[in-house]
Each structure stands twice: as structure tokens, then as C-alpha cells.
PDB file of N, CA and C in Angstrom:
ATOM      1  N   ASP A 668       3.273 -18.872 -29.651  1.00 65.00           N
ATOM      2  CA  ASP A 668       2.189 -19.460 -28.945  1.00 65.00           C
ATOM      3  C   ASP A 668       2.075 -18.876 -27.541  1.00 65.00           C
ATOM      4  N   ILE A 669       0.901 -18.646 -27.094  1.00 70.00           N
ATOM      5  CA  ILE A 669       0.645 -18.198 -25.677  1.00 70.00           C
ATOM      6  C   ILE A 669       0.177 -19.356 -24.918  1.00 70.00           C
ATOM      7  N   LEU A 670       0.934 -19.689 -23.831  1.00 66.00           N
ATOM      8  CA  LEU A 670       0.465 -20.760 -22.958  1.00 66.00           C
ATOM      9  C   LEU A 670      -0.381 -20.244 -21.830  1.00 66.00           C
ATOM     10  N   HIS A 671      -1.552 -20.741 -21.603  1.00 65.00           N
ATOM     11  CA  HIS A 671      -2.430 -20.364 -20.511  1.00 65.00           C
ATOM     12  C   HIS A 671      -2.505 -21.453 -19.536  1.00 65.00           C
ATOM     13  N   TYR A 672      -2.151 -21.263 -18.297  1.00 65.00           N
ATOM     14  CA  TYR A 672      -2.140 -22.251 -17.254  1.00 65.00           C
ATOM     15  C   TYR A 672      -3.297 -21.973 -16.373  1.00 65.00           C
ATOM     16  N   PRO A 673      -4.085 -23.029 -15.849  1.00 64.00           N
ATOM     17  CA  PRO A 673      -5.254 -22.792 -15.098  1.00 64.00           C
ATOM     18  C   PRO A 673      -4.994 -22.255 -13.689  1.00 64.00           C
ATOM     19  N   THR A 674      -3.798 -22.349 -13.158  1.00 59.00           N
ATOM     20  CA  THR A 674      -3.576 -21.808 -11.761  1.00 59.00           C
ATOM     21  C   THR A 674      -2.484 -20.867 -11.759  1.00 59.00           C
ATOM     22  N   HIS A 675      -2.443 -20.067 -10.804  1.00 55.00           N
ATOM     23  CA  HIS A 675      -1.286 -19.163 -10.681  1.00 55.00           C
ATOM     24  C   HIS A 675      -0.370 -19.694  -9.495  1.00 55.00           C
ATOM     25  N   PRO A 676       0.850 -20.022  -9.788  1.00 57.00           N
ATOM     26  CA  PRO A 676       1.718 -20.627  -8.781  1.00 57.00           C
ATOM     27  C   PRO A 676       1.982 -19.688  -7.567  1.00 57.00           C
ATOM     28  N   LYS A 677       1.682 -18.320  -7.753  1.00 56.00           N
ATOM     29  CA  LYS A 677       1.915 -17.339  -6.693  1.00 56.00           C
ATOM     30  C   LYS A 677       0.987 -17.701  -5.467  1.00 56.00           C
ATOM     31  N   TYR A 678      -0.205 -18.293  -5.766  1.00 55.00           N
ATOM     32  CA  TYR A 678      -1.210 -18.506  -4.646  1.00 55.00           C
ATOM     33  C   TYR A 678      -1.362 -19.959  -4.448  1.00 55.00           C
ATOM     34  N   ASP A 679      -0.439 -20.882  -4.704  1.00 58.00           N
ATOM     35  CA  ASP A 679      -0.643 -22.273  -4.650  1.00 58.00           C
ATOM     36  C   ASP A 679      -0.658 -22.792  -3.170  1.00 58.00           C
ATOM     37  N   ARG A 680       0.176 -22.195  -2.363  1.00 61.00           N
ATOM     38  CA  ARG A 680       0.390 -22.721  -0.950  1.00 61.00           C
ATOM     39  C   ARG A 680       0.201 -21.612   0.000  1.00 61.00           C
ATOM     40  N   TYR A 681       0.188 -22.032   1.287  1.00 63.00           N
ATOM     41  CA  TYR A 681       0.105 -21.035   2.344  1.00 63.00           C
ATOM     42  C   TYR A 681       1.390 -20.168   2.469  1.00 63.00           C
ATOM     43  N   THR A 682       2.433 -20.607   1.827  1.00 69.00           N
ATOM     44  CA  THR A 682       3.623 -19.934   1.882  1.00 69.00           C
ATOM     45  C   THR A 682       3.516 -18.525   1.238  1.00 69.00           C
ATOM     46  N   SER A 683       2.564 -18.403   0.277  1.00 71.00           N
ATOM     47  CA  SER A 683       2.384 -17.084  -0.314  1.00 71.00           C
ATOM     48  C   SER A 683       1.880 -16.141   0.700  1.00 71.00           C
ATOM     49  N   PHE A 684       1.134 -16.622   1.724  1.00 76.00           N
ATOM     50  CA  PHE A 684       0.733 -15.713   2.821  1.00 76.00           C
ATOM     51  C   PHE A 684       1.915 -15.423   3.689  1.00 76.00           C
ATOM     52  N   ILE A 685       2.762 -16.428   3.960  1.00 81.00           N
ATOM     53  CA  ILE A 685       3.891 -16.217   4.806  1.00 81.00           C
ATOM     54  C   ILE A 685       4.888 -15.169   4.231  1.00 81.00           C
ATOM     55  N   LYS A 686       4.977 -15.215   2.913  1.00 82.00           N
ATOM     56  CA  LYS A 686       5.859 -14.248   2.267  1.00 82.00           C
ATOM     57  C   LYS A 686       5.337 -12.829   2.400  1.00 82.00           C
ATOM     58  N   MET A 687       4.032 -12.572   2.703  1.00 85.00           N
ATOM     59  CA  MET A 687       3.524 -11.310   2.795  1.00 85.00           C
ATOM     60  C   MET A 687       3.668 -10.699   4.179  1.00 85.00           C
ATOM     61  N   ILE A 688       4.052 -11.428   5.181  1.00 89.00           N
ATOM     62  CA  ILE A 688       4.166 -10.926   6.572  1.00 89.00           C
ATOM     63  C   ILE A 688       5.070  -9.687   6.706  1.00 89.00           C
ATOM     64  N   PRO A 689       6.253  -9.744   6.110  1.00 92.00           N
ATOM     65  CA  PRO A 689       7.065  -8.503   6.252  1.00 92.00           C
ATOM     66  C   PRO A 689       6.337  -7.247   5.788  1.00 92.00           C
ATOM     67  N   TYR A 690       5.588  -7.400   4.647  1.00 92.00           N
ATOM     68  CA  TYR A 690       4.914  -6.264   4.038  1.00 92.00           C
ATOM     69  C   TYR A 690       3.691  -5.851   4.977  1.00 92.00           C
ATOM     70  N   MET A 691       3.110  -6.908   5.619  1.00 93.00           N
ATOM     71  CA  MET A 691       2.017  -6.629   6.564  1.00 93.00           C
ATOM     72  C   MET A 691       2.509  -5.818   7.745  1.00 93.00           C
ATOM     73  N   ARG A 692       3.745  -6.123   8.240  1.00 94.00           N
ATOM     74  CA  ARG A 692       4.291  -5.423   9.399  1.00 94.00           C
ATOM     75  C   ARG A 692       4.678  -3.953   9.030  1.00 94.00           C
ATOM     76  N   ILE A 693       5.061  -3.745   7.874  1.00 95.00           N
ATOM     77  CA  ILE A 693       5.407  -2.322   7.356  1.00 95.00           C
ATOM     78  C   ILE A 693       4.043  -1.556   7.302  1.00 95.00           C
ATOM     79  N   ALA A 694       3.007  -2.135   6.768  1.00 95.00           N
ATOM     80  CA  ALA A 694       1.686  -1.475   6.673  1.00 95.00           C
ATOM     81  C   ALA A 694       1.186  -1.254   8.081  1.00 95.00           C
ATOM     82  N   ALA A 695       1.409  -2.241   8.979  1.00 95.00           N
ATOM     83  CA  ALA A 695       0.805  -2.151  10.381  1.00 95.00           C
ATOM     84  C   ALA A 695       1.370  -0.971  11.112  1.00 95.00           C
ATOM     85  N   ARG A 696       2.699  -0.662  10.913  1.00 95.00           N
ATOM     86  CA  ARG A 696       3.290   0.478  11.545  1.00 95.00           C
ATOM     87  C   ARG A 696       2.613   1.778  11.088  1.00 95.00           C
ATOM     88  N   SER A 697       2.333   1.814   9.834  1.00 95.00           N
ATOM     89  CA  SER A 697       1.682   3.025   9.366  1.00 95.00           C
ATOM     90  C   SER A 697       0.237   3.091   9.845  1.00 95.00           C
ATOM     91  N   TYR A 698      -0.459   2.043   9.815  1.00 95.00           N
ATOM     92  CA  TYR A 698      -1.903   2.067  10.309  1.00 95.00           C
ATOM     93  C   TYR A 698      -1.897   2.353  11.774  1.00 95.00           C
ATOM     94  N   ALA A 699      -0.989   1.847  12.572  1.00 94.00           N
ATOM     95  CA  ALA A 699      -1.070   2.103  14.025  1.00 94.00           C
ATOM     96  C   ALA A 699      -0.955   3.553  14.331  1.00 94.00           C
ATOM     97  N   LYS A 700      -0.178   4.289  13.516  1.00 94.00           N
ATOM     98  CA  LYS A 700      -0.039   5.769  13.670  1.00 94.00           C
ATOM     99  C   LYS A 700      -1.331   6.475  13.201  1.00 94.00           C
ATOM    100  N   GLN A 701      -1.906   5.999  12.203  1.00 94.00           N
ATOM    101  CA  GLN A 701      -3.011   6.687  11.531  1.00 94.00           C
ATOM    102  C   GLN A 701      -4.285   6.605  12.326  1.00 94.00           C
ATOM    103  N   PHE A 702      -4.621   5.326  12.808  1.00 94.00           N
ATOM    104  CA  PHE A 702      -5.982   5.060  13.315  1.00 94.00           C
ATOM    105  C   PHE A 702      -5.948   4.724  14.804  1.00 94.00           C
ATOM    106  N   ASP A 703      -7.152   4.967  15.408  1.00 94.00           N
ATOM    107  CA  ASP A 703      -7.253   4.488  16.824  1.00 94.00           C
ATOM    108  C   ASP A 703      -7.749   2.995  16.844  1.00 94.00           C
ATOM    109  N   SER A 704      -7.872   2.474  17.997  1.00 93.00           N
ATOM    110  CA  SER A 704      -8.090   1.005  18.158  1.00 93.00           C
ATOM    111  C   SER A 704      -9.435   0.634  17.566  1.00 93.00           C
ATOM    112  N   ILE A 705     -10.504   1.404  17.886  1.00 94.00           N
ATOM    113  CA  ILE A 705     -11.901   1.028  17.385  1.00 94.00           C
ATOM    114  C   ILE A 705     -11.939   1.077  15.852  1.00 94.00           C
ATOM    115  N   THR A 706     -11.293   2.057  15.278  1.00 95.00           N
ATOM    116  CA  THR A 706     -11.249   2.157  13.832  1.00 95.00           C
ATOM    117  C   THR A 706     -10.497   1.012  13.196  1.00 95.00           C
ATOM    118  N   LEU A 707      -9.462   0.528  13.861  1.00 94.00           N
ATOM    119  CA  LEU A 707      -8.660  -0.550  13.380  1.00 94.00           C
ATOM    120  C   LEU A 707      -9.523  -1.818  13.280  1.00 94.00           C
ATOM    121  N   ILE A 708     -10.285  -2.003  14.321  1.00 95.00           N
ATOM    122  CA  ILE A 708     -11.154  -3.257  14.383  1.00 95.00           C
ATOM    123  C   ILE A 708     -12.175  -3.141  13.229  1.00 95.00           C
ATOM    124  N   GLY A 709     -12.806  -2.050  13.115  1.00 95.00           N
ATOM    125  CA  GLY A 709     -13.724  -1.795  12.019  1.00 95.00           C
ATOM    126  C   GLY A 709     -13.162  -2.009  10.603  1.00 95.00           C
ATOM    127  N   LYS A 710     -11.966  -1.441  10.451  1.00 95.00           N
ATOM    128  CA  LYS A 710     -11.258  -1.563   9.143  1.00 95.00           C
ATOM    129  C   LYS A 710     -10.808  -3.016   8.816  1.00 95.00           C
ATOM    130  N   ALA A 711     -10.434  -3.771   9.819  1.00 94.00           N
ATOM    131  CA  ALA A 711     -10.022  -5.138   9.617  1.00 94.00           C
ATOM    132  C   ALA A 711     -11.240  -5.943   9.188  1.00 94.00           C
ATOM    133  N   ILE A 712     -12.375  -5.711   9.754  1.00 95.00           N
ATOM    134  CA  ILE A 712     -13.582  -6.562   9.371  1.00 95.00           C
ATOM    135  C   ILE A 712     -14.003  -6.067   7.948  1.00 95.00           C
ATOM    136  N   THR A 713     -14.249  -4.813   7.783  1.00 95.00           N
ATOM    137  CA  THR A 713     -14.763  -4.332   6.541  1.00 95.00           C
ATOM    138  C   THR A 713     -13.811  -4.483   5.372  1.00 95.00           C
ATOM    139  N   SER A 714     -12.508  -4.448   5.599  1.00 93.00           N
ATOM    140  CA  SER A 714     -11.538  -4.589   4.473  1.00 93.00           C
ATOM    141  C   SER A 714     -11.578  -6.138   4.067  1.00 93.00           C
ATOM    142  N   PHE A 715     -11.709  -7.063   4.997  1.00 93.00           N
ATOM    143  CA  PHE A 715     -11.658  -8.440   4.677  1.00 93.00           C
ATOM    144  C   PHE A 715     -12.983  -8.761   3.788  1.00 93.00           C
ATOM    145  N   VAL A 716     -14.070  -8.260   4.332  1.00 93.00           N
ATOM    146  CA  VAL A 716     -15.321  -8.568   3.589  1.00 93.00           C
ATOM    147  C   VAL A 716     -15.305  -7.872   2.149  1.00 93.00           C
ATOM    148  N   ASP A 717     -14.875  -6.605   2.225  1.00 93.00           N
ATOM    149  CA  ASP A 717     -14.933  -5.875   0.907  1.00 93.00           C
ATOM    150  C   ASP A 717     -13.867  -6.460  -0.112  1.00 93.00           C
ATOM    151  N   ILE A 718     -12.669  -6.792   0.316  1.00 90.00           N
ATOM    152  CA  ILE A 718     -11.677  -7.336  -0.634  1.00 90.00           C
ATOM    153  C   ILE A 718     -12.015  -8.685  -1.033  1.00 90.00           C
ATOM    154  N   PHE A 719     -12.410  -9.512  -0.062  1.00 91.00           N
ATOM    155  CA  PHE A 719     -12.741 -10.859  -0.491  1.00 91.00           C
ATOM    156  C   PHE A 719     -14.004 -11.083  -1.344  1.00 91.00           C
ATOM    157  N   LEU A 720     -15.165 -10.572  -0.774  1.00 91.00           N
ATOM    158  CA  LEU A 720     -16.381 -10.742  -1.426  1.00 91.00           C
ATOM    159  C   LEU A 720     -16.442  -9.744  -2.667  1.00 91.00           C
ATOM    160  N   GLY A 721     -15.969  -8.536  -2.527  1.00 90.00           N
ATOM    161  CA  GLY A 721     -16.072  -7.568  -3.538  1.00 90.00           C
ATOM    162  C   GLY A 721     -15.175  -8.059  -4.763  1.00 90.00           C
ATOM    163  N   GLY A 722     -13.977  -8.531  -4.467  1.00 86.00           N
ATOM    164  CA  GLY A 722     -13.113  -8.934  -5.501  1.00 86.00           C
ATOM    165  C   GLY A 722     -13.648 -10.224  -6.223  1.00 86.00           C
ATOM    166  N   LEU A 723     -14.190 -11.123  -5.377  1.00 85.00           N
ATOM    167  CA  LEU A 723     -14.565 -12.345  -5.871  1.00 85.00           C
ATOM    168  C   LEU A 723     -15.842 -12.233  -6.748  1.00 85.00           C
ATOM    169  N   PHE A 724     -16.770 -11.377  -6.418  1.00 89.00           N
ATOM    170  CA  PHE A 724     -18.008 -11.199  -7.229  1.00 89.00           C
ATOM    171  C   PHE A 724     -18.005 -10.041  -8.065  1.00 89.00           C
ATOM    172  N   ARG A 725     -17.745  -8.832  -7.523  1.00 86.00           N
ATOM    173  CA  ARG A 725     -17.747  -7.624  -8.374  1.00 86.00           C
ATOM    174  C   ARG A 725     -16.569  -7.698  -9.380  1.00 86.00           C
ATOM    175  N   GLY A 726     -15.328  -8.106  -8.897  1.00 82.00           N
ATOM    176  CA  GLY A 726     -14.205  -8.196  -9.658  1.00 82.00           C
ATOM    177  C   GLY A 726     -14.118  -9.458 -10.597  1.00 82.00           C
ATOM    178  N   LYS A 727     -15.114 -10.300 -10.459  1.00 84.00           N
ATOM    179  CA  LYS A 727     -15.327 -11.494 -11.187  1.00 84.00           C
ATOM    180  C   LYS A 727     -14.114 -12.515 -11.016  1.00 84.00           C
ATOM    181  N   GLY A 728     -13.482 -12.436  -9.836  1.00 80.00           N
ATOM    182  CA  GLY A 728     -12.573 -13.420  -9.560  1.00 80.00           C
ATOM    183  C   GLY A 728     -13.105 -14.895  -9.413  1.00 80.00           C
ATOM    184  N   ILE A 729     -14.406 -14.952  -9.182  1.00 85.00           N
ATOM    185  CA  ILE A 729     -15.055 -16.242  -9.090  1.00 85.00           C
ATOM    186  C   ILE A 729     -14.937 -17.025 -10.461  1.00 85.00           C
ATOM    187  N   LEU A 730     -14.747 -16.314 -11.542  1.00 86.00           N
ATOM    188  CA  LEU A 730     -14.625 -16.907 -12.841  1.00 86.00           C
ATOM    189  C   LEU A 730     -13.349 -17.688 -12.978  1.00 86.00           C
ATOM    190  N   ASP A 731     -12.347 -17.399 -12.094  1.00 81.00           N
ATOM    191  CA  ASP A 731     -11.055 -18.120 -12.151  1.00 81.00           C
ATOM    192  C   ASP A 731     -11.132 -19.445 -11.363  1.00 81.00           C
ATOM    193  N   GLY A 732     -12.250 -19.657 -10.720  1.00 83.00           N
ATOM    194  CA  GLY A 732     -12.459 -20.891  -9.989  1.00 83.00           C
ATOM    195  C   GLY A 732     -11.562 -20.914  -8.679  1.00 83.00           C
ATOM    196  N   TRP A 733     -11.009 -22.113  -8.435  1.00 80.00           N
ATOM    197  CA  TRP A 733     -10.275 -22.249  -7.142  1.00 80.00           C
ATOM    198  C   TRP A 733      -9.122 -21.338  -7.100  1.00 80.00           C
ATOM    199  N   ALA A 734      -8.433 -21.058  -8.211  1.00 77.00           N
ATOM    200  CA  ALA A 734      -7.315 -20.103  -8.146  1.00 77.00           C
ATOM    201  C   ALA A 734      -7.762 -18.769  -7.785  1.00 77.00           C
ATOM    202  N   GLY A 735      -8.882 -18.235  -8.285  1.00 81.00           N
ATOM    203  CA  GLY A 735      -9.432 -16.981  -7.961  1.00 81.00           C
ATOM    204  C   GLY A 735      -9.808 -16.911  -6.576  1.00 81.00           C
ATOM    205  N   PHE A 736     -10.392 -17.955  -5.954  1.00 85.00           N
ATOM    206  CA  PHE A 736     -10.747 -17.982  -4.571  1.00 85.00           C
ATOM    207  C   PHE A 736      -9.548 -17.913  -3.703  1.00 85.00           C
ATOM    208  N   ARG A 737      -8.530 -18.686  -4.022  1.00 82.00           N
ATOM    209  CA  ARG A 737      -7.300 -18.646  -3.276  1.00 82.00           C
ATOM    210  C   ARG A 737      -6.638 -17.284  -3.281  1.00 82.00           C
ATOM    211  N   ALA A 738      -6.567 -16.744  -4.438  1.00 82.00           N
ATOM    212  CA  ALA A 738      -5.910 -15.408  -4.547  1.00 82.00           C
ATOM    213  C   ALA A 738      -6.627 -14.344  -3.663  1.00 82.00           C
ATOM    214  N   HIS A 739      -7.977 -14.374  -3.754  1.00 85.00           N
ATOM    215  CA  HIS A 739      -8.687 -13.327  -3.025  1.00 85.00           C
ATOM    216  C   HIS A 739      -8.658 -13.619  -1.476  1.00 85.00           C
ATOM    217  N   ILE A 740      -8.633 -14.820  -1.058  1.00 86.00           N
ATOM    218  CA  ILE A 740      -8.599 -15.147   0.369  1.00 86.00           C
ATOM    219  C   ILE A 740      -7.216 -14.802   0.888  1.00 86.00           C
ATOM    220  N   VAL A 741      -6.147 -15.092   0.170  1.00 86.00           N
ATOM    221  CA  VAL A 741      -4.818 -14.726   0.640  1.00 86.00           C
ATOM    222  C   VAL A 741      -4.638 -13.196   0.701  1.00 86.00           C
ATOM    223  N   PHE A 742      -5.105 -12.513  -0.289  1.00 87.00           N
ATOM    224  CA  PHE A 742      -4.980 -11.013  -0.281  1.00 87.00           C
ATOM    225  C   PHE A 742      -5.879 -10.429   0.823  1.00 87.00           C
ATOM    226  N   ALA A 743      -7.107 -10.900   1.055  1.00 90.00           N
ATOM    227  CA  ALA A 743      -7.983 -10.347   2.056  1.00 90.00           C
ATOM    228  C   ALA A 743      -7.397 -10.580   3.426  1.00 90.00           C
ATOM    229  N   PHE A 744      -6.810 -11.792   3.663  1.00 90.00           N
ATOM    230  CA  PHE A 744      -6.189 -12.077   4.950  1.00 90.00           C
ATOM    231  C   PHE A 744      -4.940 -11.277   5.173  1.00 90.00           C
ATOM    232  N   SER A 745      -4.256 -10.910   4.121  1.00 90.00           N
ATOM    233  CA  SER A 745      -3.093 -10.100   4.322  1.00 90.00           C
ATOM    234  C   SER A 745      -3.416  -8.639   4.739  1.00 90.00           C
ATOM    235  N   ILE A 746      -4.486  -8.123   4.010  1.00 93.00           N
ATOM    236  CA  ILE A 746      -4.856  -6.748   4.442  1.00 93.00           C
ATOM    237  C   ILE A 746      -5.471  -6.707   5.782  1.00 93.00           C
ATOM    238  N   CYS A 747      -6.358  -7.688   6.097  1.00 94.00           N
ATOM    239  CA  CYS A 747      -7.017  -7.804   7.458  1.00 94.00           C
ATOM    240  C   CYS A 747      -5.912  -8.046   8.452  1.00 94.00           C
ATOM    241  N   GLY A 748      -4.899  -8.844   8.173  1.00 93.00           N
ATOM    242  CA  GLY A 748      -3.867  -9.112   9.026  1.00 93.00           C
ATOM    243  C   GLY A 748      -3.033  -7.843   9.377  1.00 93.00           C
ATOM    244  N   SER A 749      -2.872  -6.964   8.404  1.00 95.00           N
ATOM    245  CA  SER A 749      -2.101  -5.695   8.655  1.00 95.00           C
ATOM    246  C   SER A 749      -2.886  -4.864   9.661  1.00 95.00           C
ATOM    247  N   TYR A 750      -4.148  -4.760   9.512  1.00 96.00           N
ATOM    248  CA  TYR A 750      -4.891  -3.996  10.464  1.00 96.00           C
ATOM    249  C   TYR A 750      -4.902  -4.651  11.815  1.00 96.00           C
ATOM    250  N   THR A 751      -4.907  -5.979  11.974  1.00 95.00           N
ATOM    251  CA  THR A 751      -4.913  -6.684  13.185  1.00 95.00           C
ATOM    252  C   THR A 751      -3.555  -6.513  13.799  1.00 95.00           C
ATOM    253  N   LEU A 752      -2.426  -6.535  13.074  1.00 95.00           N
ATOM    254  CA  LEU A 752      -1.104  -6.309  13.602  1.00 95.00           C
ATOM    255  C   LEU A 752      -0.990  -4.883  14.156  1.00 95.00           C
ATOM    256  N   ALA A 753      -1.631  -3.937  13.399  1.00 96.00           N
ATOM    257  CA  ALA A 753      -1.590  -2.543  13.838  1.00 96.00           C
ATOM    258  C   ALA A 753      -2.292  -2.475  15.116  1.00 96.00           C
ATOM    259  N   LEU A 754      -3.446  -3.159  15.336  1.00 95.00           N
ATOM    260  CA  LEU A 754      -4.219  -3.064  16.568  1.00 95.00           C
ATOM    261  C   LEU A 754      -3.384  -3.668  17.751  1.00 95.00           C
ATOM    262  N   ILE A 755      -2.751  -4.717  17.472  1.00 95.00           N
ATOM    263  CA  ILE A 755      -1.919  -5.340  18.538  1.00 95.00           C
ATOM    264  C   ILE A 755      -0.779  -4.389  18.926  1.00 95.00           C
ATOM    265  N   ARG A 756      -0.164  -3.814  17.885  1.00 93.00           N
ATOM    266  CA  ARG A 756       0.866  -2.862  18.138  1.00 93.00           C
ATOM    267  C   ARG A 756       0.486  -1.690  18.936  1.00 93.00           C
ATOM    268  N   ARG A 757      -0.725  -1.224  18.574  1.00 92.00           N
ATOM    269  CA  ARG A 757      -1.285  -0.018  19.322  1.00 92.00           C
ATOM    270  C   ARG A 757      -1.675  -0.355  20.752  1.00 92.00           C
ATOM    271  N   LEU A 758      -2.175  -1.574  20.998  1.00 93.00           N
ATOM    272  CA  LEU A 758      -2.519  -1.987  22.264  1.00 93.00           C
ATOM    273  C   LEU A 758      -1.356  -2.225  23.195  1.00 93.00           C
ATOM    274  N   ASN A 759      -0.241  -2.671  22.627  1.00 92.00           N
ATOM    275  CA  ASN A 759       0.956  -2.862  23.374  1.00 92.00           C
ATOM    276  C   ASN A 759       1.808  -1.591  23.695  1.00 92.00           C
ATOM    277  N   ASP A 760       1.552  -0.528  22.952  1.00 81.00           N
ATOM    278  CA  ASP A 760       2.226   0.745  23.217  1.00 81.00           C
ATOM    279  C   ASP A 760       1.592   1.476  24.400  1.00 81.00           C
TER     280      ASP A 760
END
């Protein structure tokens, strides 16, 4: 038998975002070297919109209901957060 559960425990709590912070810092180091400050601001905004709305509607994550919404919002914030941390890192250097 295959058991199908309506939610994914990976995205149940805000702790799933907290667990992504070390990976966001690694990506931020790379992004800070690659892009200038203005580009980082643009990428933070466009990546959030593209990942969240694009995944939710084009990727049909909306069909997963609340679990799909949570998954896309956590992932979009993690990518956007990586660019934001890179911007902060770049401004402090």
C-alpha cells in the first residue's frame, strides 16, 4: 500500500526556514562576489516573485493547497534571503 499524506512535514513550521539559513549564507557569499548592489536588489525582488508566484501557479503548487503555499513561500523567502544577505555582506565590505 502507498500512503498519501496531505501535508509535507518538511514545511510544517517556521523551523524549516531556520534550517535553511546556513545554506543561505553559503549562497550569499557566492552572490556577493558575483553581483553588484543594484543587481542584488533586483534579483531579490524578481526571484521572490518568480519563485513564489511562478511555482504556485505555473508549477501548479496551488493544487497542493496550504502545503503547496507553505512550501513555495519558504523556498521563495530562502532564495530572496540569500540575495538580501549578499547585499548586506557587500554593503559591509
